[in-house]
GROMACS .gro file of C-alpha atoms in nm:
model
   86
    1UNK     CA    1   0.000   0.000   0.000
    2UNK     CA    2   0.072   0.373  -0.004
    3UNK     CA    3   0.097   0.375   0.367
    4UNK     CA    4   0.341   0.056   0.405
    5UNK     CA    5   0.582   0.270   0.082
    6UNK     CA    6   0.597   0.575   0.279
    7UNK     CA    7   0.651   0.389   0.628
    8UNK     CA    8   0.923   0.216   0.460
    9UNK     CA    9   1.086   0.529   0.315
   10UNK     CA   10   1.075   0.725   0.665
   11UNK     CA   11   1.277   0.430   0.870
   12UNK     CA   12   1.604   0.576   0.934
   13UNK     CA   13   1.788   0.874   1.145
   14UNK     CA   14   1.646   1.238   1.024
   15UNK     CA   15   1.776   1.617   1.083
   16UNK     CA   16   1.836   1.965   0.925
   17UNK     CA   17   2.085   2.011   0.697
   18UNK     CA   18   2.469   2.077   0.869
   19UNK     CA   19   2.368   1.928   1.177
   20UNK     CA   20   2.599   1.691   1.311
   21UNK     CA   21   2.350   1.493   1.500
   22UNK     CA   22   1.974   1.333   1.407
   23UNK     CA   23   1.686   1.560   1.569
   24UNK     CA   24   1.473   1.224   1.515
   25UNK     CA   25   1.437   0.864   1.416
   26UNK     CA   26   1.168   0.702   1.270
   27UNK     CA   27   1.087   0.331   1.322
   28UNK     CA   28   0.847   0.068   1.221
   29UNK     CA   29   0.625   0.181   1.490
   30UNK     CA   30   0.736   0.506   1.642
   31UNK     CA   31   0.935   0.825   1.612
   32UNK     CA   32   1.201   0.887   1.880
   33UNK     CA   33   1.281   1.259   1.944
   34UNK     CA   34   1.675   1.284   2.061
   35UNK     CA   35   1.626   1.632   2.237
   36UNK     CA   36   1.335   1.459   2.478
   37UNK     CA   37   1.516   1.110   2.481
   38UNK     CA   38   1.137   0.972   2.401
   39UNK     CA   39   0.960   0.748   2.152
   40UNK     CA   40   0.620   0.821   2.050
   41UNK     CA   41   0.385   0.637   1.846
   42UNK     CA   42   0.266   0.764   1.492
   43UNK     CA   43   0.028   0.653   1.249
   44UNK     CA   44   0.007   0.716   0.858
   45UNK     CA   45  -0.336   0.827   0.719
   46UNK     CA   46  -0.364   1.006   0.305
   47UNK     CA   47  -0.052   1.059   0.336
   48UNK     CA   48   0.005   1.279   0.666
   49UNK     CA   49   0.212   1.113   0.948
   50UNK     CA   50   0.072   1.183   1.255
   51UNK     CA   51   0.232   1.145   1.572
   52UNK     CA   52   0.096   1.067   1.911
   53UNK     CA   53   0.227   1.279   2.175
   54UNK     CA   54   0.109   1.203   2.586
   55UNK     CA   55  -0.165   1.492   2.554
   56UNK     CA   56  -0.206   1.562   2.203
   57UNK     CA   57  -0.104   1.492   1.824
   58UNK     CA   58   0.078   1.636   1.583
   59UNK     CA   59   0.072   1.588   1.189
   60UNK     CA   60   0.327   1.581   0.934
   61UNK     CA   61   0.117   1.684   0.658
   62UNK     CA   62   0.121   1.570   0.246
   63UNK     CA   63   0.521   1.407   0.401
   64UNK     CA   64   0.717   1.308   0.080
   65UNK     CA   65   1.087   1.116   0.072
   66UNK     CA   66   1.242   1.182  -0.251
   67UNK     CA   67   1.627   1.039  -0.228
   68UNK     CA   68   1.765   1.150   0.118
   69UNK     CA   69   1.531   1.423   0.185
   70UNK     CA   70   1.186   1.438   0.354
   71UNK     CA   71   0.958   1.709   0.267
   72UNK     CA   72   0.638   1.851   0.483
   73UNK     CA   73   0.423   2.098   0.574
   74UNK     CA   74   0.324   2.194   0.949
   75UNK     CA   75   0.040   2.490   1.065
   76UNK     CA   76   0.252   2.705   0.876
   77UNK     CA   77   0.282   2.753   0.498
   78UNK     CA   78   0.676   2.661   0.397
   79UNK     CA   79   0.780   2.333   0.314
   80UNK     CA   80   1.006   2.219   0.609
   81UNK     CA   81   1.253   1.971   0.500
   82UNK     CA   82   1.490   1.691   0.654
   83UNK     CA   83   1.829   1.537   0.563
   84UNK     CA   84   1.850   1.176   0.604
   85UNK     CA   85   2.146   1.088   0.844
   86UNK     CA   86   2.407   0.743   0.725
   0.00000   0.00000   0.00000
């Protein structure tokens, strides 16, 4: 499916571009945030990764992977982009 191709294209260690270290890390199952040393749950639905936090969510809308680079949109308007970290 969709879902199971973009799931599959996410798995690895993510960050901004010129950082030395991964801001987060994407799993089968969950997303791990290295600043709050914390997993967290996500699902996929159309195409927006959404991640469930203790007391609320928080979506990864219309999230692409093309190559080594993950593209999304948040509440605001820019397209926010990650670097896939070997």
């Amino acid at each position: 499916s969709e879902s199971d191709k973009l799931k599959n294209n996410l798995i690895g260690k993510w960050g901004g571009l010129e950082e030395e270290a991964p801001v987060f890390s994407f799993t089968f199952d969950s997303i791990y945030y290295y600043d709050r040393l914390k997993s967290f749950g996500y699902e996929i639905l159309n195409g927006d990764v959404i991640i469930n936090f203790p007391t609320s969510k928080a979506i990864l809308k219309r999230i692409t992977v093309v190559n080594d680079t993950m593209f999304f949109f948040d509440e605001f308007p820019d397209t926010i982009r990650a670097y896939r970290h070997r």
